[in-house]
Tab-separated table of C-alpha atoms and ligand atoms in Angstrom:
chain	number	residue	atom	x	y	z
A	1	VAL	CA	-44.266	105.389	-28.653
A	2	SER	CA	-47.419	103.386	-29.194
A	3	GLU	CA	-48.447	101.004	-31.916
A	4	VAL	CA	-51.751	101.388	-33.659
A	5	LEU	CA	-52.778	98.280	-35.651
A	6	LEU	CA	-55.480	99.049	-38.293
A	7	LEU	CA	-57.542	95.804	-37.945
A	8	GLY	CA	-60.045	97.250	-40.460
A	9	THR	CA	-60.407	100.499	-42.622
A	10	GLY	CA	-63.686	99.757	-44.273
A	11	GLY	CA	-67.301	100.622	-43.836
A	12	TRP	CA	-68.971	97.225	-43.962
A	13	SER	CA	-66.841	95.860	-46.715
A	14	TRP	CA	-65.026	97.345	-49.735
A	15	PRO	CA	-65.433	95.550	-52.073
A	16	ASN	CA	-68.973	94.812	-51.495
A	17	PRO	CA	-69.542	91.166	-52.485
A	18	PHE	CA	-72.848	91.957	-54.082
A	19	CYS	CA	-71.607	94.941	-56.137
A	20	ARG	CA	-70.084	95.242	-59.678
A	21	CYS	CA	-69.257	98.973	-59.675
A	22	ALA	CA	-65.856	100.064	-61.007
A	23	SER	CA	-64.571	100.695	-57.497
A	24	CYS	CA	-65.479	97.286	-56.212
A	25	GLU	CA	-64.133	95.606	-59.356
A	26	TRP	CA	-60.861	97.490	-58.892
A	27	ALA	CA	-60.627	96.424	-55.221
A	28	ARG	CA	-61.292	92.819	-56.117
A	29	SER	CA	-58.684	92.760	-58.899
A	30	ALA	CA	-56.094	94.535	-56.774
A	31	GLY	CA	-56.816	92.282	-53.727
A	32	GLU	CA	-57.311	95.437	-51.627
A	33	ILE	CA	-59.904	94.222	-49.134
A	34	ARG	CA	-61.125	96.517	-46.458
A	35	THR	CA	-63.324	95.177	-43.622
A	36	GLN	CA	-65.094	96.854	-40.682
A	37	ALA	CA	-63.266	99.845	-39.152
A	38	SER	CA	-61.371	98.984	-35.946
A	39	ALA	CA	-58.077	99.687	-34.401
A	40	LEU	CA	-55.991	97.937	-31.792
A	41	VAL	CA	-53.678	100.257	-29.683
A	42	ASP	CA	-50.620	98.546	-28.041
A	43	GLY	CA	-52.597	95.281	-28.022
A	44	ALA	CA	-54.368	96.730	-24.981
A	45	VAL	CA	-57.242	98.882	-26.240
A	46	LEU	CA	-59.616	97.847	-29.015
A	47	LEU	CA	-61.588	100.513	-30.751
A	48	ASP	CA	-64.866	99.121	-32.115
A	49	CYS	CA	-65.493	95.415	-32.720
A	50	GLY	CA	-67.754	94.530	-35.699
A	51	PRO	CA	-68.376	90.859	-36.467
A	52	ASP	CA	-65.308	90.611	-38.728
A	53	VAL	CA	-62.868	92.112	-36.273
A	54	PRO	CA	-61.733	88.959	-34.433
A	55	SER	CA	-60.973	87.169	-37.719
A	56	ALA	CA	-59.141	90.268	-38.984
A	57	ALA	CA	-57.003	90.115	-35.868
A	58	VAL	CA	-56.149	86.525	-36.587
A	59	ARG	CA	-55.354	87.325	-40.225
A	60	HIS	CA	-53.079	90.190	-39.284
A	61	GLY	CA	-51.205	88.257	-36.657
A	62	ALA	CA	-52.556	90.029	-33.646
A	63	ALA	CA	-53.789	88.456	-30.397
A	64	LEU	CA	-56.573	90.073	-28.431
A	65	ASP	CA	-55.862	88.467	-25.008
A	66	GLY	CA	-54.095	91.611	-23.854
A	67	VAL	CA	-57.113	93.845	-24.502
A	68	ARG	CA	-58.229	95.552	-21.224
A	69	LEU	CA	-60.499	98.158	-22.753
A	70	LEU	CA	-62.985	97.800	-25.610
A	71	LEU	CA	-64.282	101.153	-26.681
A	72	LEU	CA	-67.480	101.137	-28.751
A	73	THR	CA	-68.474	104.130	-30.701
A	74	HIS	CA	-72.145	103.228	-31.438
A	75	ALA	CA	-74.694	100.433	-31.888
A	76	HIS	CA	-74.557	100.062	-35.666
A	77	SER	CA	-73.870	96.454	-36.455
A	78	ASP	CA	-70.541	97.086	-38.321
A	79	HIS	CA	-69.157	98.482	-34.997
A	80	VAL	CA	-70.501	96.217	-32.352
A	81	SER	CA	-71.013	92.394	-32.179
A	82	PRO	CA	-71.386	91.167	-28.519
A	83	GLN	CA	-71.333	87.508	-29.604
A	84	VAL	CA	-67.565	87.699	-30.385
A	85	LEU	CA	-66.928	87.872	-26.651
A	86	MET	CA	-67.783	84.216	-26.555
A	87	LEU	CA	-64.378	83.580	-28.048
A	88	ARG	CA	-62.817	85.273	-25.084
A	89	HIS	CA	-65.009	83.155	-22.700
A	90	TRP	CA	-63.914	79.972	-24.382
A	91	ALA	CA	-60.237	80.982	-23.889
A	92	ARG	CA	-60.981	81.002	-20.170
A	93	LEU	CA	-59.384	84.456	-19.670
A	94	ASP	CA	-59.931	85.750	-16.170
A	95	ALA	CA	-58.105	89.134	-16.791
A	96	PRO	CA	-60.518	92.073	-16.520
A	97	LEU	CA	-61.995	93.712	-19.586
A	98	VAL	CA	-63.955	96.918	-19.534
A	99	VAL	CA	-66.469	97.282	-22.420
A	100	ALA	CA	-67.447	100.934	-22.676
A	101	GLY	CA	-69.694	102.752	-25.023
A	102	PRO	CA	-72.972	104.670	-25.382
A	103	PRO	CA	-76.175	103.130	-23.888
A	104	ALA	CA	-77.571	101.342	-26.891
A	105	ALA	CA	-74.199	99.660	-27.699
A	106	ILE	CA	-73.789	98.449	-24.150
A	107	ALA	CA	-77.411	97.252	-23.901
A	108	LEU	CA	-76.692	94.867	-26.763
A	109	HIS	CA	-74.078	93.085	-24.569
A	110	GLU	CA	-76.297	92.365	-21.597
A	111	HIS	CA	-77.444	88.782	-22.531
A	112	TRP	CA	-73.926	87.807	-23.494
A	113	ILE	CA	-72.037	88.782	-20.355
A	114	ASP	CA	-71.844	86.828	-17.090
A	115	PRO	CA	-72.281	89.513	-14.409
A	116	ALA	CA	-70.002	87.492	-12.060
A	117	GLY	CA	-67.341	87.253	-14.716
A	118	PRO	CA	-64.231	89.374	-15.566
A	119	ILE	CA	-66.074	91.638	-18.101
A	120	THR	CA	-67.398	94.990	-16.813
A	121	LEU	CA	-69.916	96.976	-18.895
A	122	ARG	CA	-69.692	100.734	-18.639
A	123	THR	CA	-72.103	103.152	-20.191
A	124	LEU	CA	-70.561	106.469	-21.527
A	125	LEU	CA	-72.048	109.623	-22.685
A	126	PRO	CA	-70.137	112.473	-24.410
A	127	GLY	CA	-67.819	114.124	-21.933
A	128	ASP	CA	-67.411	110.971	-19.834
A	129	THR	CA	-64.015	109.377	-19.259
A	130	VAL	CA	-63.103	105.791	-18.737
A	131	THR	CA	-59.724	104.446	-17.522
A	132	ALA	CA	-58.182	100.918	-17.753
A	133	GLY	CA	-54.583	99.707	-17.563
A	134	GLY	CA	-53.271	103.373	-17.606
A	135	TYR	CA	-55.206	104.183	-20.787
A	136	VAL	CA	-57.577	107.122	-20.561
A	137	ALA	CA	-60.386	107.578	-23.059
A	138	ARG	CA	-62.820	110.454	-23.262
A	139	ALA	CA	-66.065	110.213	-25.206
A	140	LEU	CA	-66.835	113.121	-27.598
A	141	PRO	CA	-69.968	113.820	-29.518
A	142	ALA	CA	-70.340	112.365	-33.042
A	143	ALA	CA	-72.599	113.720	-35.694
A	144	HIS	CA	-74.089	110.253	-36.346
A	145	GLY	CA	-76.963	107.926	-35.448
A	146	ASP	CA	-80.635	107.314	-35.622
A	147	ALA	CA	-83.469	105.922	-33.368
A	148	THR	CA	-81.750	102.542	-33.088
A	149	THR	CA	-78.340	103.834	-31.998
A	150	GLY	CA	-79.331	106.853	-29.835
A	151	VAL	CA	-76.124	108.713	-28.862
A	152	CYS	CA	-72.961	107.999	-30.850
A	153	VAL	CA	-69.455	108.913	-29.704
A	154	LEU	CA	-65.838	109.429	-30.874
A	155	TYR	CA	-62.866	108.922	-28.673
A	156	ASP	CA	-59.912	110.882	-27.521
A	157	LEU	CA	-57.366	108.248	-26.164
A	158	THR	CA	-54.241	108.872	-24.213
A	159	THR	CA	-51.827	105.928	-23.679
A	160	PRO	CA	-49.620	105.457	-20.483
A	161	ASP	CA	-46.669	107.020	-22.347
A	162	GLY	CA	-48.637	110.043	-23.313
A	163	THR	CA	-49.353	109.163	-26.907
A	164	THR	CA	-52.654	110.700	-28.065
A	165	LEU	CA	-55.146	109.430	-30.582
A	166	LEU	CA	-58.448	110.730	-31.899
A	167	TYR	CA	-60.740	108.019	-33.174
A	168	ALA	CA	-63.402	109.735	-35.336
A	169	THR	CA	-65.798	107.275	-36.975
A	170	ASP	CA	-68.648	107.321	-37.671
A	171	THR	CA	-69.466	110.992	-37.979
A	172	GLY	CA	-70.611	113.716	-40.229
A	173	PRO	CA	-68.908	117.155	-40.060
A	174	LEU	CA	-67.410	117.357	-36.504
A	175	PRO	CA	-69.785	118.986	-33.969
A	176	ASP	CA	-68.690	122.317	-32.369
A	177	GLU	CA	-68.444	120.635	-28.937
A	178	THR	CA	-65.966	118.138	-30.375
A	179	LEU	CA	-63.933	120.794	-32.014
A	180	ALA	CA	-63.902	122.627	-28.640
A	181	ALA	CA	-62.934	119.513	-26.749
A	182	THR	CA	-60.012	118.625	-29.127
A	183	ALA	CA	-58.603	122.212	-29.362
A	184	GLY	CA	-54.829	122.295	-28.976
A	185	ARG	CA	-54.421	118.519	-28.612
A	186	ALA	CA	-51.942	118.185	-31.518
A	187	TYR	CA	-52.673	114.428	-31.603
A	188	ASP	CA	-50.125	111.916	-32.588
A	189	VAL	CA	-52.631	110.050	-34.692
A	190	VAL	CA	-56.100	111.010	-36.075
A	191	LEU	CA	-58.135	108.106	-37.514
A	192	LEU	CA	-60.852	109.989	-39.370
A	193	GLU	CA	-63.725	108.487	-41.408
A	194	GLU	CA	-64.066	109.073	-45.112
A	195	THR	CA	-66.933	107.000	-46.161
A	196	PHE	CA	-68.440	108.465	-49.373
A	197	GLY	CA	-65.621	109.681	-51.704
A	198	ASP	CA	-67.153	112.179	-54.136
A	199	TRP	CA	-70.666	110.925	-53.819
A	200	PRO	CA	-72.857	113.936	-53.037
A	201	GLY	CA	-74.862	114.307	-49.847
A	202	GLY	CA	-72.816	111.865	-47.715
A	203	ASP	CA	-72.903	114.274	-44.745
A	204	ALA	CA	-76.662	114.048	-44.636
A	205	HIS	CA	-76.098	110.379	-43.747
A	206	GLY	CA	-73.833	111.155	-40.770
A	207	HIS	CA	-70.662	110.467	-42.709
A	208	LEU	CA	-67.946	112.344	-44.407
A	209	GLY	CA	-67.018	112.325	-48.105
A	210	LEU	CA	-63.708	113.519	-49.456
A	211	ARG	CA	-64.608	117.130	-49.424
A	212	GLU	CA	-66.005	116.991	-45.850
A	213	PHE	CA	-63.036	114.981	-44.792
A	214	GLY	CA	-60.766	117.799	-46.124
A	215	GLU	CA	-62.853	120.434	-44.390
A	216	ALA	CA	-62.738	118.488	-41.112
A	217	VAL	CA	-58.965	118.317	-41.332
A	218	ALA	CA	-58.961	122.117	-41.978
A	219	ALA	CA	-61.073	122.656	-38.840
A	220	LEU	CA	-58.818	120.391	-36.802
A	221	ARG	CA	-55.783	122.335	-38.062
A	222	ARG	CA	-57.380	125.612	-37.148
A	223	ASN	CA	-58.174	124.457	-33.596
A	224	GLY	CA	-54.758	122.893	-33.093
A	225	ALA	CA	-55.989	119.294	-32.877
A	226	VAL	CA	-53.942	118.412	-35.950
A	227	GLY	CA	-50.324	119.730	-35.837
A	228	ASP	CA	-47.352	119.352	-38.188
A	229	ALA	CA	-46.456	115.955	-36.752
A	230	THR	CA	-50.007	114.556	-36.602
A	231	ARG	CA	-50.596	111.525	-38.780
A	232	VAL	CA	-54.105	111.807	-40.232
A	233	VAL	CA	-55.290	108.398	-41.518
A	234	ALA	CA	-58.515	107.771	-43.544
A	235	THR	CA	-60.764	104.890	-42.348
A	236	HIS	CA	-64.349	103.613	-42.712
A	237	LEU	CA	-63.855	103.628	-46.528
A	238	GLY	CA	-66.651	102.501	-48.813
A	239	ASP	CA	-67.114	101.767	-52.497
A	240	HIS	CA	-68.325	105.277	-53.350
A	241	ASN	CA	-64.557	106.095	-53.212
A	242	PRO	CA	-62.393	106.208	-56.392
A	243	PRO	CA	-59.964	103.269	-56.813
A	244	GLY	CA	-56.986	103.208	-54.422
A	245	PRO	CA	-54.332	105.095	-56.367
A	246	GLU	CA	-56.604	108.030	-57.033
A	247	LEU	CA	-57.900	107.986	-53.461
A	248	ALA	CA	-54.315	107.977	-52.107
A	249	ARG	CA	-53.535	110.926	-54.329
A	250	ARG	CA	-56.535	112.841	-53.128
A	251	LEU	CA	-55.851	112.164	-49.447
A	252	ALA	CA	-52.223	113.198	-49.861
A	253	LEU	CA	-53.387	116.599	-51.047
A	254	TYR	CA	-54.875	116.938	-47.575
A	255	GLY	CA	-51.642	115.668	-45.869
A	256	ALA	CA	-53.627	112.483	-44.976
A	257	GLU	CA	-52.664	108.904	-45.370
A	258	LEU	CA	-54.297	105.804	-46.889
A	259	HIS	CA	-53.211	102.364	-45.585
A	260	PRO	CA	-54.325	98.854	-46.238
A	261	ASP	CA	-55.986	96.796	-43.447
A	262	GLY	CA	-53.368	95.187	-41.213
A	263	THR	CA	-51.014	98.234	-41.199
A	264	ARG	CA	-49.106	98.886	-37.989
A	265	LEU	CA	-48.666	102.605	-37.439
A	266	THR	CA	-45.971	103.565	-35.047
A	267	THR	CA	-46.488	106.939	-33.503
A	268	GLY	CA	-43.673	109.443	-33.135
A	269	PRO	CA	-42.851	112.629	-35.053
A	270	VAL	CA	-43.165	112.151	-38.834
A	271	PRO	CA	-42.464	115.517	-40.500
A	272	ARG	CA	-45.126	116.541	-43.033
A	273	THR	CA	-43.639	116.839	-46.448
A	274	PRO	CA	-44.696	120.111	-48.038
A	275	GLY	CA	-46.830	119.856	-51.115
A	276	PRO	CA	-45.898	121.549	-54.488
A	277	GLN	CA	-45.925	125.269	-54.126
A	278	ARG	CA	-47.129	126.305	-57.560
A	279	VAL	CA	-49.689	124.179	-59.382
A	280	LEU	CA	-51.286	124.977	-62.779
A	281	ILE	CA	-54.369	123.101	-63.861
A	282	LEU	CA	-55.452	123.088	-67.491
A	283	GLY	CA	-58.594	121.832	-68.934
A	284	GLY	CA	-61.396	122.372	-71.414
A	285	ALA	CA	-64.783	123.672	-70.540
A	286	ARG	CA	-66.637	121.519	-67.968
A	287	SER	CA	-63.572	119.267	-67.689
A	288	GLY	CA	-63.511	119.471	-63.869
A	289	LYS	CA	-60.469	121.804	-63.689
A	290	SER	CA	-61.987	124.190	-61.158
A	291	LEU	CA	-63.232	121.307	-58.916
A	292	GLU	CA	-59.721	119.684	-58.974
A	293	ALA	CA	-58.162	123.022	-57.967
A	294	GLU	CA	-60.603	123.453	-55.077
A	295	ARG	CA	-60.040	119.919	-53.882
A	296	ARG	CA	-56.367	120.482	-53.540
A	297	LEU	CA	-57.056	123.119	-50.887
A	298	HIS	CA	-60.024	121.717	-48.889
A	299	ALA	CA	-57.831	120.769	-45.871
A	300	GLU	CA	-56.027	124.119	-45.661
A	301	PRO	CA	-56.947	126.186	-42.597
A	302	ASP	CA	-57.257	129.403	-44.726
A	303	VAL	CA	-57.558	129.982	-48.390
A	304	VAL	CA	-57.907	133.156	-50.504
A	305	TYR	CA	-60.006	132.472	-53.519
A	306	VAL	CA	-59.233	134.926	-56.440
A	307	ALA	CA	-62.049	135.326	-58.836
A	308	THR	CA	-60.761	137.019	-62.032
A	309	SER	CA	-64.212	137.387	-63.483
A	310	LEU	CA	-65.475	140.897	-63.898
A	311	PRO	CA	-68.948	141.686	-62.554
A	312	SER	CA	-71.468	141.092	-65.235
A	313	ASP	CA	-75.252	141.552	-65.500
A	314	ASP	CA	-75.604	138.363	-67.617
A	315	ALA	CA	-78.041	136.252	-65.599
A	316	GLU	CA	-76.661	132.836	-66.697
A	317	TRP	CA	-73.198	133.951	-65.748
A	318	ALA	CA	-74.406	135.271	-62.399
A	319	ASP	CA	-75.985	131.887	-61.687
A	320	ARG	CA	-72.816	130.061	-62.587
A	321	VAL	CA	-70.721	132.309	-60.282
A	322	SER	CA	-73.117	131.927	-57.317
A	323	LEU	CA	-73.117	128.138	-57.928
A	324	HIS	CA	-69.330	128.028	-57.774
A	325	ARG	CA	-69.472	130.236	-54.643
A	326	LYS	CA	-71.775	127.843	-52.849
A	327	ARG	CA	-69.518	124.963	-53.635
A	328	ARG	CA	-66.500	126.534	-51.823
A	329	PRO	CA	-66.006	126.086	-48.091
A	330	ALA	CA	-67.618	128.852	-46.168
A	331	HIS	CA	-64.464	129.944	-44.412
A	332	TRP	CA	-62.621	130.732	-47.705
A	333	GLN	CA	-62.029	134.456	-48.357
A	334	THR	CA	-63.074	135.585	-51.853
A	335	VAL	CA	-61.229	138.460	-53.618
A	336	GLU	CA	-62.429	139.657	-57.012
A	337	THR	CA	-59.541	141.335	-58.905
A	338	LEU	CA	-57.450	141.296	-61.919
A	339	ASP	CA	-54.447	142.701	-60.041
A	340	LEU	CA	-52.678	139.427	-59.458
A	341	VAL	CA	-49.090	140.620	-59.066
A	342	PRO	CA	-49.498	142.320	-55.590
A	343	LEU	CA	-51.202	139.071	-54.352
A	344	LEU	CA	-48.249	136.981	-55.525
A	345	GLU	CA	-45.820	139.339	-53.853
A	346	ALA	CA	-47.583	139.426	-50.529
A	347	ASP	CA	-47.298	136.777	-47.807
A	348	GLY	CA	-50.453	134.905	-46.780
A	349	PRO	CA	-52.575	131.790	-47.008
A	350	PRO	CA	-52.698	129.745	-50.269
A	351	LEU	CA	-54.158	131.382	-53.314
A	352	LEU	CA	-56.617	129.691	-55.669
A	353	ILE	CA	-56.759	131.669	-58.904
A	354	ASP	CA	-59.719	130.913	-61.147
A	355	CYS	CA	-58.950	131.534	-63.841
A	356	LEU	CA	-56.088	132.830	-66.073
A	357	THR	CA	-58.256	132.732	-69.204
A	358	LEU	CA	-60.601	135.345	-67.837
A	359	TRP	CA	-57.648	137.415	-66.552
A	360	LEU	CA	-56.067	137.361	-69.946
A	361	GLY	CA	-59.345	138.263	-71.495
A	362	ALA	CA	-59.216	141.531	-69.611
A	363	ALA	CA	-55.435	142.123	-69.912
A	364	TYR	CA	-54.252	140.586	-73.221
A	365	ASP	CA	-53.959	143.839	-75.172
A	366	ASP	CA	-51.047	144.596	-72.821
A	367	GLU	CA	-48.234	142.041	-73.360
A	368	GLY	CA	-46.243	143.619	-70.541
A	369	ARG	CA	-48.890	142.609	-68.072
A	370	ALA	CA	-48.497	138.903	-68.946
A	371	ASP	CA	-44.764	139.216	-68.571
A	372	ALA	CA	-45.059	140.815	-65.184
A	373	LEU	CA	-47.408	138.006	-64.084
A	374	VAL	CA	-45.012	135.312	-65.215
A	375	ASP	CA	-42.173	137.111	-63.442
A	376	ALA	CA	-44.204	137.361	-60.105
A	377	TRP	CA	-45.129	133.610	-60.526
A	378	ARG	CA	-41.426	132.733	-60.658
A	379	ARG	CA	-40.668	134.695	-57.424
A	380	THR	CA	-43.702	134.065	-55.286
A	381	ARG	CA	-43.311	132.320	-51.904
A	382	ARG	CA	-47.044	131.622	-51.636
A	383	THR	CA	-48.777	128.375	-52.262
A	384	LEU	CA	-50.658	128.811	-55.535
A	385	VAL	CA	-53.258	126.816	-57.467
A	386	ALA	CA	-54.330	128.358	-60.674
A	387	VAL	CA	-56.850	127.270	-63.321
A	388	THR	CA	-56.656	127.982	-67.041
A	389	ASN	CA	-58.375	126.782	-70.198
A	390	GLU	CA	-56.686	124.486	-72.507
A	391	VAL	CA	-57.595	125.815	-76.025
A	392	GLY	CA	-56.405	125.143	-79.422
A	393	SER	CA	-57.628	121.568	-79.874
A	394	GLY	CA	-60.949	122.674	-81.149
A	395	VAL	CA	-61.901	124.431	-84.372
A	396	VAL	CA	-59.979	127.477	-85.427
A	397	PRO	CA	-61.749	130.620	-84.043
A	398	ALA	CA	-63.861	132.315	-86.777
A	399	THR	CA	-62.704	135.832	-85.967
A	400	ALA	CA	-59.276	137.378	-86.194
A	401	SER	CA	-59.538	138.549	-82.579
A	402	GLY	CA	-60.461	135.065	-81.472
A	403	ARG	CA	-57.364	133.741	-83.143
A	404	VAL	CA	-55.192	136.438	-81.551
A	405	PHE	CA	-56.653	135.601	-78.082
A	406	ARG	CA	-56.166	131.811	-78.543
A	407	ASP	CA	-52.478	132.401	-79.459
A	408	ALA	CA	-51.974	134.801	-76.491
A	409	LEU	CA	-53.512	132.277	-74.043
A	410	GLY	CA	-51.404	129.421	-75.478
A	411	ARG	CA	-48.245	131.570	-74.862
A	412	LEU	CA	-49.404	132.569	-71.357
A	413	ASN	CA	-50.213	128.910	-70.413
A	414	ALA	CA	-46.794	127.725	-71.660
A	415	ALA	CA	-44.960	130.539	-69.816
A	416	VAL	CA	-46.815	129.998	-66.476
A	417	ALA	CA	-46.507	126.172	-66.844
A	418	ALA	CA	-42.694	126.616	-67.209
A	419	GLU	CA	-42.673	128.375	-63.845
A	420	SER	CA	-44.975	125.923	-62.028
A	421	ASP	CA	-43.927	122.902	-59.854
A	422	GLU	CA	-46.776	120.738	-60.971
A	423	VAL	CA	-48.898	121.030	-64.118
A	424	TRP	CA	-52.050	118.961	-64.577
A	425	LEU	CA	-54.613	118.473	-67.354
A	426	THR	CA	-58.201	117.539	-66.499
A	427	VAL	CA	-60.184	115.496	-69.051
A	428	ALA	CA	-63.756	114.189	-68.328
A	429	GLY	CA	-63.126	114.921	-64.662
A	430	LEU	CA	-59.916	112.887	-64.552
A	431	PRO	CA	-56.655	114.777	-63.685
A	432	GLN	CA	-53.544	113.791	-65.560
A	433	ARG	CA	-50.220	114.960	-64.395
A	434	LEU	CA	-48.194	116.698	-67.181
A	435	ARG	CA	-45.309	117.839	-65.109
B	501	ZN	ZN1	-70.079	102.429	-39.716
B	502	ZN	ZN1	-72.719	104.002	-38.072
């Protein structure tokens, strides 16, 4: 059993002292301060060392004199600061320390290190392994970097007692070589970056947002790097993220954890608590209900997306359907059908049903069909997320058939909600839990 101390879980700094956005204001008022991402394993291996890391160690009650291996991911200044090694020099430590990392990160240290002293510099490229004090670290490719950093790496670390850790920051969507190298590892701990929250386009900057984080977890589940007992912890968090409680909720949907700086994670089997089996999400038009439904399943290795829309030659509708399709992860399987009962009765990966309103539109003249659906809902063993429209708060429909449909949908929503483990309402993109 090893101990992983989260010295920092921020990008540069969340809150950003210069920023007045709602996310930074929340972090300031809650006192939830995240500084540069870094982790200390068993007091012996330090993963990254930005300029704030030594003072974070002091604040969190950790000493760094036992560190024998400093692993640097890349040369960006929130991950590397050679001048902090002066502190070690002043302490007159003569125990050996290996500082390992890609060429540009190691080059920054050259003027700060006495070649005759106890510190050894070691240049690593993806695929290289470095060993110190019984700890074995392998460098893996990262999707990150620019002309100043050159190659950037992630680390696969094994401790002397066999505990395994994947340290994955900074990176965009994990490269194929990294997925191949981590296959079957079933890590004890995965520290995975989640820099950009819901901000679009984060992966183009060599980072992950919430959606890409979920998809990376799904990929690591598919290749066996993340198993049932793996603790997946988000790090390198920035102020594009929603305030803490909402961020924790979103990560928990992925089976991932959010912890404050200074948390000591002990490894060892932590059984994953299964999420709710049947979830119904109600919302008005453009309320964010479909997006919320999709987000719940981004970290699942396989998903069947059930589109209940019937093919239409309406161009605006076709555009909207293709936009929704592009938004979904490429590996999701899409099924277009109104025949929901056989899907609920069969075994298989989670189902995302979007949406019950359209389904009812095609089936509402037959009350028996709605009863059969509700009955299958009650009995299904599959994980289900379904979307439906919340109607009835607007104006009364002008036509008699519109009023009949509104009433039928209200009855169907209530019946399905009664058979669901969780029920949510989205308003202005904000999900509210009803049940
Ligand atoms: Zn960074
Ligand atoms: Zn970086």
